[in-house]
Coordinates of C-alpha atoms in Angstrom, one line a residue:
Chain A
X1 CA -24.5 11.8 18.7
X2 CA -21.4 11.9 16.7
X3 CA -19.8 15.4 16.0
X4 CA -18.9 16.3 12.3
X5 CA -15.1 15.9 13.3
X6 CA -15.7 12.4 14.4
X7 CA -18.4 11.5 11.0
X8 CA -15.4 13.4 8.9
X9 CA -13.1 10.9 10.1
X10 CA -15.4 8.1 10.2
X11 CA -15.9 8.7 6.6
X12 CA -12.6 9.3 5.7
X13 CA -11.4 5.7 7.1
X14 CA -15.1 4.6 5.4
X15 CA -13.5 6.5 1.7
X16 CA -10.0 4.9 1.9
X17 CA -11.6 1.0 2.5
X18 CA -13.9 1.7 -0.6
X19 CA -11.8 2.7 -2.2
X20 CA -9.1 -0.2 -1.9
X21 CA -11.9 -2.4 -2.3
X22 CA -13.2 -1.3 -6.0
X23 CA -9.1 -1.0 -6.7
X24 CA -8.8 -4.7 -6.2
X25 CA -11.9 -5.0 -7.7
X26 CA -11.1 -3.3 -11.1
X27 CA -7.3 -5.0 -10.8
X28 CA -9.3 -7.7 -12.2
X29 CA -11.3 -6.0 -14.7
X30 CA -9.6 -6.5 -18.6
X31 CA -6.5 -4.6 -19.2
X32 CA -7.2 -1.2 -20.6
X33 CA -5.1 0.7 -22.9
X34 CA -2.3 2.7 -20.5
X35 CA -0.7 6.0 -20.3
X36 CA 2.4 5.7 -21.6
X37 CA 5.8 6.8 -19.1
X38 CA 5.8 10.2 -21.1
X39 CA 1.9 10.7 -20.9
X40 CA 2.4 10.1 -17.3
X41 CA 5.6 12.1 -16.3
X42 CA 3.9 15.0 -18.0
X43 CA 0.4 14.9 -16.6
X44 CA 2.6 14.9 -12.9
X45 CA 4.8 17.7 -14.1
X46 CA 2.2 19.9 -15.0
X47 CA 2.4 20.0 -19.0
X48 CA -1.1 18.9 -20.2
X49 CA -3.5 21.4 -20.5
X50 CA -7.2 21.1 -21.5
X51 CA -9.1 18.8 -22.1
X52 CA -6.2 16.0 -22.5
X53 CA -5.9 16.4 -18.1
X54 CA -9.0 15.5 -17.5
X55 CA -9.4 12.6 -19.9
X56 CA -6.0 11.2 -18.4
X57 CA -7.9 12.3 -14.8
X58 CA -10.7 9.9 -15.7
X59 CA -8.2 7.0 -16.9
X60 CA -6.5 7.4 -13.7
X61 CA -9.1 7.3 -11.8
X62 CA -10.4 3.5 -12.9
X63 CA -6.5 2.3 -13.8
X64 CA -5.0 1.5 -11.1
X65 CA -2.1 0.4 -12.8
X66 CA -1.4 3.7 -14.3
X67 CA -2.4 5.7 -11.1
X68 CA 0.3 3.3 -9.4
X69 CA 2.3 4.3 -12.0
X70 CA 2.0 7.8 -11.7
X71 CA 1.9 7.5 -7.4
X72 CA 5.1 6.0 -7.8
X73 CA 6.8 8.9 -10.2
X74 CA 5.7 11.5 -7.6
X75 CA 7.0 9.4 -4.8
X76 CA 10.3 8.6 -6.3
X77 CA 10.6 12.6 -7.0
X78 CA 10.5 13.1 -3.3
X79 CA 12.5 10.3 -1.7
X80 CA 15.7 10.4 -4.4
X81 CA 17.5 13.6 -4.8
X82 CA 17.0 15.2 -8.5
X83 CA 20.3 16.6 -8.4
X84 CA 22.5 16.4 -11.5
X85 CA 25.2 14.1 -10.4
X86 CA 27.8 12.2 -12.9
X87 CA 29.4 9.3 -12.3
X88 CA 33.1 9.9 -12.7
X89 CA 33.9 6.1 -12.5
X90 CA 33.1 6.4 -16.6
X91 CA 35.9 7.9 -18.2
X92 CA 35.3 7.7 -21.5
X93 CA 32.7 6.1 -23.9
X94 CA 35.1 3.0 -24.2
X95 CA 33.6 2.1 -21.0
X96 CA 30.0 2.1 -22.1
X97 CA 30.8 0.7 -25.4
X98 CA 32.1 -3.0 -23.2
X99 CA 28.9 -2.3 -21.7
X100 CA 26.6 -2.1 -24.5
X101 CA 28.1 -4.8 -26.0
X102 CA 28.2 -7.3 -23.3
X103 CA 24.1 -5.7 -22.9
X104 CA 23.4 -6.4 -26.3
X105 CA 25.5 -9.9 -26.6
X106 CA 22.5 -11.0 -23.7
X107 CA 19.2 -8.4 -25.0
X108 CA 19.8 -9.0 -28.2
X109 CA 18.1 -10.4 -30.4
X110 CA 16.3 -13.1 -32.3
X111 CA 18.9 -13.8 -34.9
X112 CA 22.2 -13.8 -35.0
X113 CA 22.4 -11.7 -38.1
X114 CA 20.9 -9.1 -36.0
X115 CA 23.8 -9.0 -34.0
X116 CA 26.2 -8.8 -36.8
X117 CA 24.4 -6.2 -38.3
X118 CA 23.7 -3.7 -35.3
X119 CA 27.2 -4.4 -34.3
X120 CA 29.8 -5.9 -36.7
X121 CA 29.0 -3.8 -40.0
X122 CA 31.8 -1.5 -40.5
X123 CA 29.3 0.1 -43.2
X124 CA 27.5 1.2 -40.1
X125 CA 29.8 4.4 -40.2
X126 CA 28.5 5.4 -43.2
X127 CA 24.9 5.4 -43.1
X128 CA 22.8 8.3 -42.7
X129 CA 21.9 9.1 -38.7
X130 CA 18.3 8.6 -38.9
X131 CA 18.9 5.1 -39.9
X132 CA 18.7 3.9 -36.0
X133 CA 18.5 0.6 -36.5
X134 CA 22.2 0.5 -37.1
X135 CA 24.5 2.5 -34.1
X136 CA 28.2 2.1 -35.1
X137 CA 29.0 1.2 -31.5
X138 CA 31.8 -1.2 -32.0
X139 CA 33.2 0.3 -34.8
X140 CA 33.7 3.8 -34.6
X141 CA 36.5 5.6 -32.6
X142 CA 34.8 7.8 -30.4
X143 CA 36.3 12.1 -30.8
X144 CA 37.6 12.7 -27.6
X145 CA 35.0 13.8 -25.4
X146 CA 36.0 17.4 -25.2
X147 CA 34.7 17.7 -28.8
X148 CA 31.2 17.5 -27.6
Chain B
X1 CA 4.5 23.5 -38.6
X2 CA 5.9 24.8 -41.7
X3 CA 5.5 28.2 -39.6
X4 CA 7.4 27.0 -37.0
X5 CA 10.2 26.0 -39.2
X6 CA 13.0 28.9 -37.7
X7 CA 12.2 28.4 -34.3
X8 CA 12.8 24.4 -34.7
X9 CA 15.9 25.8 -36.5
X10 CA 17.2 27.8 -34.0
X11 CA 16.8 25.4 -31.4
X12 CA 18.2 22.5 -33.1
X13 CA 21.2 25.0 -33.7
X14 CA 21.6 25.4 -30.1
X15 CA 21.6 21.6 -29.3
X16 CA 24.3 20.7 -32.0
X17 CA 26.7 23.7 -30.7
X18 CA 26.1 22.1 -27.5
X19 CA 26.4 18.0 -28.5
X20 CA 27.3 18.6 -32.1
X21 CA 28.5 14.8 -32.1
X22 CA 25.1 13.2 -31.3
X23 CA 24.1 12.4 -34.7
X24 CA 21.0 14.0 -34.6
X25 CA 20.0 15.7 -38.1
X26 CA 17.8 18.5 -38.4
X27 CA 15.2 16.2 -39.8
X28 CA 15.3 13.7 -36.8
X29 CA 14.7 16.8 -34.6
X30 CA 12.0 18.3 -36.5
X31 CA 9.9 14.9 -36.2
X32 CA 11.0 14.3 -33.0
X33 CA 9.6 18.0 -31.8
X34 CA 6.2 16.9 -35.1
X35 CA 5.4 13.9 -32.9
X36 CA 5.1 15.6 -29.6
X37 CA 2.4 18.2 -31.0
X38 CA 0.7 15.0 -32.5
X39 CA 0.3 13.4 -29.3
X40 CA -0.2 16.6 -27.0
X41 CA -2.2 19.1 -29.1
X42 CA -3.7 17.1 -31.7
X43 CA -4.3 13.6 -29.9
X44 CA -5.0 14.9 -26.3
X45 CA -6.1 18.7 -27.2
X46 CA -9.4 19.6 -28.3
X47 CA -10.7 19.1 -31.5
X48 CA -9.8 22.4 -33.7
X49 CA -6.4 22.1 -35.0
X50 CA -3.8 24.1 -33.2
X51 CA -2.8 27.8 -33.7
X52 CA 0.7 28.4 -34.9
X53 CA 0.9 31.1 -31.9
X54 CA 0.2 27.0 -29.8
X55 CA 2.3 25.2 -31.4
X56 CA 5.0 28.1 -31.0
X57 CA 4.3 27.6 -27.1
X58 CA 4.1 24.2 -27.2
X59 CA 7.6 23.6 -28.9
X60 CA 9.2 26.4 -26.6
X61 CA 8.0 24.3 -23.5
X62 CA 9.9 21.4 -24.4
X63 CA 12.9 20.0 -22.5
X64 CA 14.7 20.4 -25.7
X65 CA 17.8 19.6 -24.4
X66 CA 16.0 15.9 -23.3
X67 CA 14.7 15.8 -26.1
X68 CA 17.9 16.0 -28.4
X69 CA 20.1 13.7 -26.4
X70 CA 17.2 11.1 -26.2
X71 CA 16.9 11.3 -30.3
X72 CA 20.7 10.5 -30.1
X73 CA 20.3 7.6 -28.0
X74 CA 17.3 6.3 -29.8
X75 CA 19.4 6.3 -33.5
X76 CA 22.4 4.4 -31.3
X77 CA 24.8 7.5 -31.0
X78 CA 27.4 6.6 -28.9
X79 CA 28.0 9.5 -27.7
X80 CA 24.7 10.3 -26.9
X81 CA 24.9 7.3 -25.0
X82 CA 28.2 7.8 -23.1
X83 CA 26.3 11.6 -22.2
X84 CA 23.3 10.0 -21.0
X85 CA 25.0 7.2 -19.3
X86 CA 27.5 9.6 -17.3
X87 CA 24.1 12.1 -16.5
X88 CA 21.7 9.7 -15.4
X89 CA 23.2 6.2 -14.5
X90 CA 23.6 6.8 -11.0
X91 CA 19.9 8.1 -10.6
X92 CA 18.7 5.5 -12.8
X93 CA 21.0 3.6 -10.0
X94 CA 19.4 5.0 -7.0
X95 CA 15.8 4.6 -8.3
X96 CA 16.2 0.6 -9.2
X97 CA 17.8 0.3 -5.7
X98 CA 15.0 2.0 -3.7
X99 CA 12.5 0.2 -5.5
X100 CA 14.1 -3.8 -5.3
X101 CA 15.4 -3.7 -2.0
X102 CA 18.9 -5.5 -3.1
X103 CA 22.1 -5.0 -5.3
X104 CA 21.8 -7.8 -7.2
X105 CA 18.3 -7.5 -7.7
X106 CA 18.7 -3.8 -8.6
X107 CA 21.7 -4.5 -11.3
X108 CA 19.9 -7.1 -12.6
X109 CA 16.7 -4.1 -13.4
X110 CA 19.2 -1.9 -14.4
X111 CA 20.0 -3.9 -16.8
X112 CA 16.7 -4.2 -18.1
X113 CA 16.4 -1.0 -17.9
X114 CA 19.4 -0.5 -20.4
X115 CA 17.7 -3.4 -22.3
X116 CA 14.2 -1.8 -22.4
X117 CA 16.4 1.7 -23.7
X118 CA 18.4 1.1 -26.3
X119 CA 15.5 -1.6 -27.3
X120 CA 15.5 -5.2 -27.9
X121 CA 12.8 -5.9 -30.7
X122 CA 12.7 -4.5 -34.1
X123 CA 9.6 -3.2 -36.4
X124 CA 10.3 -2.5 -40.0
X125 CA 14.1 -3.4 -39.5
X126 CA 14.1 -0.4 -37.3
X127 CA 15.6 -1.1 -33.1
X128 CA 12.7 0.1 -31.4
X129 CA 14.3 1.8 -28.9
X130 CA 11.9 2.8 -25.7
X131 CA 13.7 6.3 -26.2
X132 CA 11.4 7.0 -29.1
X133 CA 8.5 7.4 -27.2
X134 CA 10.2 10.2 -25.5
X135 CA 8.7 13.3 -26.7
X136 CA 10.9 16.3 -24.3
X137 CA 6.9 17.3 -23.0
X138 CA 7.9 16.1 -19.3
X139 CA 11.9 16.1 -18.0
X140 CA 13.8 13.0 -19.1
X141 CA 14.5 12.7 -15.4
X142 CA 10.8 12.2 -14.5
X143 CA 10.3 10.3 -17.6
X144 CA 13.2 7.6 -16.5
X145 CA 11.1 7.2 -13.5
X146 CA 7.8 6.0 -15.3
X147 CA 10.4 4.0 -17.3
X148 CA 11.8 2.4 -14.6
X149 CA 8.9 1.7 -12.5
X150 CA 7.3 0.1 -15.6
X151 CA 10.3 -2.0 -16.7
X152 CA 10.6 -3.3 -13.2
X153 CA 6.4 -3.8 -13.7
X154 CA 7.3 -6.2 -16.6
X155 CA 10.3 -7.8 -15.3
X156 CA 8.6 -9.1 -12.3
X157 CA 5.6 -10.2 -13.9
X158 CA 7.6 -12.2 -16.1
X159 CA 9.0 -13.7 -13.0
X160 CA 6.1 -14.1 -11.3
X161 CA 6.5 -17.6 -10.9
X162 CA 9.7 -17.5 -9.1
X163 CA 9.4 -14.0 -7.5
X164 CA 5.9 -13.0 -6.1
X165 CA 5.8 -9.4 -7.2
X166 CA 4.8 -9.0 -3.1
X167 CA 8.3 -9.7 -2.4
X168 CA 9.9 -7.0 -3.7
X169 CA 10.8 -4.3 -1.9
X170 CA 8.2 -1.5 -3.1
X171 CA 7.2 -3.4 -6.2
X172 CA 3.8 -4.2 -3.8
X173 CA 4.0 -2.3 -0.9
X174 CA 0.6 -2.3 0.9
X175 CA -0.5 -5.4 -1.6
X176 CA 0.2 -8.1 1.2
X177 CA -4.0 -8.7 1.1
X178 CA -5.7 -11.8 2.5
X179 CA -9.3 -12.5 2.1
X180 CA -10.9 -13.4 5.5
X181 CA -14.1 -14.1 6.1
X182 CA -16.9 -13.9 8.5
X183 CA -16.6 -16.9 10.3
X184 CA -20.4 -18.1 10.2
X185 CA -22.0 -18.7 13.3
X186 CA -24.1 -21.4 14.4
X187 CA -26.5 -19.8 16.6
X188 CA -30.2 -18.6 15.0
X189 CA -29.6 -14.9 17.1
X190 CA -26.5 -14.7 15.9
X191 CA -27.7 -15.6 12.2
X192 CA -30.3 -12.9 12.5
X193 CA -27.8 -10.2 13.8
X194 CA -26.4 -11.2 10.5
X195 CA -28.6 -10.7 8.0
X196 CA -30.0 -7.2 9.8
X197 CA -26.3 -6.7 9.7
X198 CA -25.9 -7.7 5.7
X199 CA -28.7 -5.3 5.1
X200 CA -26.8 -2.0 6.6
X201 CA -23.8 -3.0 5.1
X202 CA -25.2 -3.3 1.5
X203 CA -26.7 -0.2 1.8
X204 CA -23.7 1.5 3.3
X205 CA -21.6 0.2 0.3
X206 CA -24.6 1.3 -2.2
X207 CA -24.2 4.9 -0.5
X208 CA -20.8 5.3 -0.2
X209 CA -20.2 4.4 -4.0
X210 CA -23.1 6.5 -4.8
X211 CA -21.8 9.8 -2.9
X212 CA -18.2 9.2 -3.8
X213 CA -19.6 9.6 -7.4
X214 CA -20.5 13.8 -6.3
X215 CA -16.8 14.3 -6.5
X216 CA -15.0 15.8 -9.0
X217 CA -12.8 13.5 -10.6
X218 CA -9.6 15.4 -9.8
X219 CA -11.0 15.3 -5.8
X220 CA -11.5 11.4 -6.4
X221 CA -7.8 11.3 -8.0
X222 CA -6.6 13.4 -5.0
X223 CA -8.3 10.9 -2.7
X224 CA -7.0 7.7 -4.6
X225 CA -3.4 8.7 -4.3
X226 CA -4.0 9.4 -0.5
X227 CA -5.4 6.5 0.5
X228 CA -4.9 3.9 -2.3
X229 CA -1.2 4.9 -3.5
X230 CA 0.0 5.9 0.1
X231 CA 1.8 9.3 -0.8
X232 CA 2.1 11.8 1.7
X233 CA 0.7 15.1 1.9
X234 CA 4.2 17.1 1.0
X235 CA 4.4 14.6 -2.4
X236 CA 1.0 15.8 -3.1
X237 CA 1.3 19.2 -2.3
X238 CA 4.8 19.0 -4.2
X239 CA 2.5 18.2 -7.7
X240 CA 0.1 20.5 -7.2
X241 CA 2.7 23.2 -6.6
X242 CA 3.4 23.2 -10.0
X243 CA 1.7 26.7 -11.2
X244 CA 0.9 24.7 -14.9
X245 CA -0.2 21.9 -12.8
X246 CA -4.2 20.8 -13.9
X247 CA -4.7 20.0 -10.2
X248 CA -4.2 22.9 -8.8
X249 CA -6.1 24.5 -11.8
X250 CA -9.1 22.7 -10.5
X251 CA -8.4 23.0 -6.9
X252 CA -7.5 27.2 -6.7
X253 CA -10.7 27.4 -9.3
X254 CA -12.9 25.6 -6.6
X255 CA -11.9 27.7 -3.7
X256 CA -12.7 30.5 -2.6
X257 CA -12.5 33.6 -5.1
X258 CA -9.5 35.4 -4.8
X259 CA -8.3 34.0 -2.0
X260 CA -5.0 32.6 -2.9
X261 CA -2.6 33.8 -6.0
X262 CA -2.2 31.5 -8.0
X263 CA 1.5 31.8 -7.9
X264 CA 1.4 30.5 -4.1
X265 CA 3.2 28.0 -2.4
X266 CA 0.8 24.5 -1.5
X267 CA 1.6 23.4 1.9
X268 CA 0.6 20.4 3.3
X269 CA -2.2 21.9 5.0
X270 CA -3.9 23.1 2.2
X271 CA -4.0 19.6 0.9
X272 CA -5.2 18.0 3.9
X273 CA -8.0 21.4 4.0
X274 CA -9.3 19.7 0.2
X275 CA -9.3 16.3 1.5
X276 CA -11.5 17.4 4.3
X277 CA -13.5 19.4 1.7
X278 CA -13.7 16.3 0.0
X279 CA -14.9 14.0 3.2
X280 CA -17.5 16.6 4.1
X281 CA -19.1 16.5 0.7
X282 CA -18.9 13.1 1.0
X283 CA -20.3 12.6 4.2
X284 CA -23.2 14.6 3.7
X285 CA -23.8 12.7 0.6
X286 CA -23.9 9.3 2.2
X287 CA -26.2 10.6 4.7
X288 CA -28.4 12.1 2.3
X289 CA -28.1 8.7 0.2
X290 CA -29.2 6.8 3.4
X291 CA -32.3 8.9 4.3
X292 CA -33.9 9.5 1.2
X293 CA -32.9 6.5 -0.9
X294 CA -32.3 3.5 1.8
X295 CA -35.1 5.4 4.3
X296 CA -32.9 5.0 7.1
X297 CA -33.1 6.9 10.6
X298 CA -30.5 8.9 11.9
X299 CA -29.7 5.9 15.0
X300 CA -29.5 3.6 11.4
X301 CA -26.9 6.3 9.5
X302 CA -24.7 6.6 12.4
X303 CA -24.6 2.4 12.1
X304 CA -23.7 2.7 8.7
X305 CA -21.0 5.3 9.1
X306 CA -19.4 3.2 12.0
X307 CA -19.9 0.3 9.6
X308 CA -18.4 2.5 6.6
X309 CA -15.2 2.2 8.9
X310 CA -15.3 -1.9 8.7
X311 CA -14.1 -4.5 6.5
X312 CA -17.0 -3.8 4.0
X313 CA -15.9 -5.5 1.2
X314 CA -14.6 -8.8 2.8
X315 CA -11.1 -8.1 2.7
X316 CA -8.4 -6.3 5.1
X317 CA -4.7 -5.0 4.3
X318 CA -2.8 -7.0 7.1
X319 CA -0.1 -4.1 6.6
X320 CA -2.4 -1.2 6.8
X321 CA -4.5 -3.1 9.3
X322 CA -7.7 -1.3 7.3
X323 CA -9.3 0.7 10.0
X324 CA -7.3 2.0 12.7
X325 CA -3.9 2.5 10.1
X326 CA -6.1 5.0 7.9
X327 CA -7.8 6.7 10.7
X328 CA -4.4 7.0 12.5
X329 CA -3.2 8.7 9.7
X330 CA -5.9 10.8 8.7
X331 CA -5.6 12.1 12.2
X332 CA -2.0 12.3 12.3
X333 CA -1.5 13.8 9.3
X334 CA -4.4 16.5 10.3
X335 CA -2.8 16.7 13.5
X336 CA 0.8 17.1 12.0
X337 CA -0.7 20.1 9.5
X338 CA -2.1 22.0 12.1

């Protein structure tokens, strides 16, 4: 006769190969639509309420991608300190302005006039900031940082 | 919205006397705060349209500070950027390294990551920066993580031929599965044993299914990330600690009246206390299932729930060696909480 300790752990082990099972099962299912990162990170932190939670409950449930997803922003919470550090190494935002630059010269883009434009048009300066298609980050002299 | 006008105001003040160099106008910010109640209490709220005293609570929940510098960063700001670089490079740092294993391997996400950011495709002539899906509802922080992990998602499926996603360092952890199967034996007793066999384990997989289906789908959830997703009882316990958290919503609402504030710590133990809930109900369901539905005996049950604890579906996890890893942990785990 097996006591309820032993059946609770029989059907715990019993649970967790199901489970895997259907999760490689529905890995090949169709791709659904996903939770985006911020629909995730705020479903882990706490900030849906009713009835979004238990919608994204229910996607969770069958996506495994997402639930991965989500396993991993818990995870990564706990094994990485969430302390505010700065890196000191960057001095100024000349440094990141090399660095976006030599980013974008490989990211970017399809065209070279793309390249021009987001980066070369001294114009750039002038354009209204909700125009974000053009950053002025190789043409404008950054205010000193203490003006922030 | 329109009601909501002086608060958005106020706040928006207090970012610009912060970062008044960001670039972000008073009309980015108001959209940027407008598309966060779209997608949280319009999209994924009920049906009724919000009350302004809502959208009030919403908008003073909001990582507003996040929110600002990521609105900078999305238009291209510099500054914006040199902030956010000199905040959250070396976390962003840490994270790609813990998940890739090696340096190289982790600049080469990071700079991806950067890639995936400031955003490498355009809609409209507009950059479409990933920073724009950003709505301040969860911490930047957390948000870079579900950023990251996806960005490294798509980098290594685009490299799949080269790089099996299995080989990187947490990309797959617990993925290294090979199918095995029964070897098929020659004798006719052994052939019989085998199809008897066949028939408990088709009803055992019929019954497990079925009962896991009597859950509530935040105790399947809770269940999943324990045994599918490998967290640990403290990372669970650390989510559900959240006092706005839905889980614990669910959970404190299902136990017992009274018993706990609200306000109170989750320890580990309580955690492993609803996973046990959750096998109990469980268990008696599959043994229910087997009795009435599959008119099994109580010798035939205990088969199945030994079976239950096999390779039912064909395939074992050579890392978690399927059985004997999950029941060492269940117990450990239970043992360590005690």
């Amino acid at each position: 006769m097996v006591s309820p300790k032993e059946q609770n752990e029989q059907i715990a082990v019993g649970i967790a190969q199901r489970l895997q099972v259907r999760e490689r099962e529905s890995l090949r299912l169709s791709e659904v639509d996903h939770l985006d990162a911020d629909t995730i990170v705020a479903f882990v932190e706490g900030r849906i309420s009713e009835p979004g939670a238990t919608s994204i409950t229910s996607h969770l449930i069958v996506c495994p991608a997402c639930r991965r997803a989500s396993a991993k922003v818990i995870h990564l919470e706990s094994v990485i300190p969430d302390t505010l550090e700065t890196d000191t190494q960057i001095e100024s935002p000349g440094t990141l302005r090399e660095f976006i630059s030599s980013l974008a010269s490989r990211i970017l883009p399809e065209t070279e006039d793309d390249v021009v434009f987001a980066y070369e048009d001294p114009s750039s300066d002038s354009l209204p900031s909700d125009e974000p298609a053009k950053p002025s980050l190789a043409n404008e002299k950054p205010d000193d940082k203490s003006s922030s | 919205m329109a009601a909501c006008e002086g608060q958005i105001a106020e706040l928006y003040a207090n970012c610009t006397n912060a970062h008044p160099n960001f670039g972000v106008t008073i009309d980015d910010f108001t959209e940027g705060v407008a598309r966060g109640i779209r997608k949280y209490l319009l999209k994924l709220g009920d049906a009724s349209a919000p009350s302004v005293d809502e959208i009030r609570r919403f908008i003073s929940e909001l990582q507003i500070n996040d929110l600002y510098l990521s609105l900078g960063c999305a238009a291209g700001n510099e500054h914006a950027w040199w902030e956010f670089d000199r905040t959250y490079r070396p976390y962003i740092d840490r994270v790609a390294r813990h998940l890739v294993g090696n340096r190289v391997a982790a600049d080469e996400a990071i700079d991806f990551v950067y890639a995936e950011l400031f955003g490498t495709t355009t809609a409209g002539g507009a950059r479409q920066s990933k920073f724009r899906t950003y709505t301040g509802r969860g911490t930047l922080r957390g948000w870079l993580r579900a950023v990251i992990w996806h960005a490294l998602v798509d980098l290594y499926r685009q490299r799949e031929a080269e790089i099996p996603l299995d080989q990187c360092a947490e990309l797959n952890e617990g993925g290294d599965v090979v199918s095995t199967r029964t070897s098929v034996q020659a004798s006719e007793e052994l052939m019989l044993e085998k199809i008897v066999r066949e028939r408990y384990r088709v009803a055992t997989v019929a019954a497990l299914d079925q009962s896991l289906t009597q859950l509530e789908p935040h105790e399947t959830l809770l269940l999943m990330y324990y045994h599918v997703d490998g967290l640990k009882l403290r990372e669970i316990a650390r989510i559900i600690e959240s006092p706005t958290s839905p889980m614990r919503r669910w959970f404190k609402r299902s136990g017992p009246a009274g018993s706990k504030k609200r306000s109170e710590r989750v320890h580990e133990s309580t955690v492993m206390r609803w996973l046990e809930k959750a096998y109990r109900k469980v268990a008696q369901a599959f043994c229910a299932e087997l009795q009435n539905k599959h008119g099994l005996k109580r010798a035939e049950i205990e088969l199945c729930m030994a079976m239950a604890t096999e390779d039912l579906g064909q395939t074992v996890r050579i890392k978690s060696q399927a059985s004997t890893f999950n029941q060492s942990r269940t117990t450990r785990d239970a043992k360590s909480n005690r």
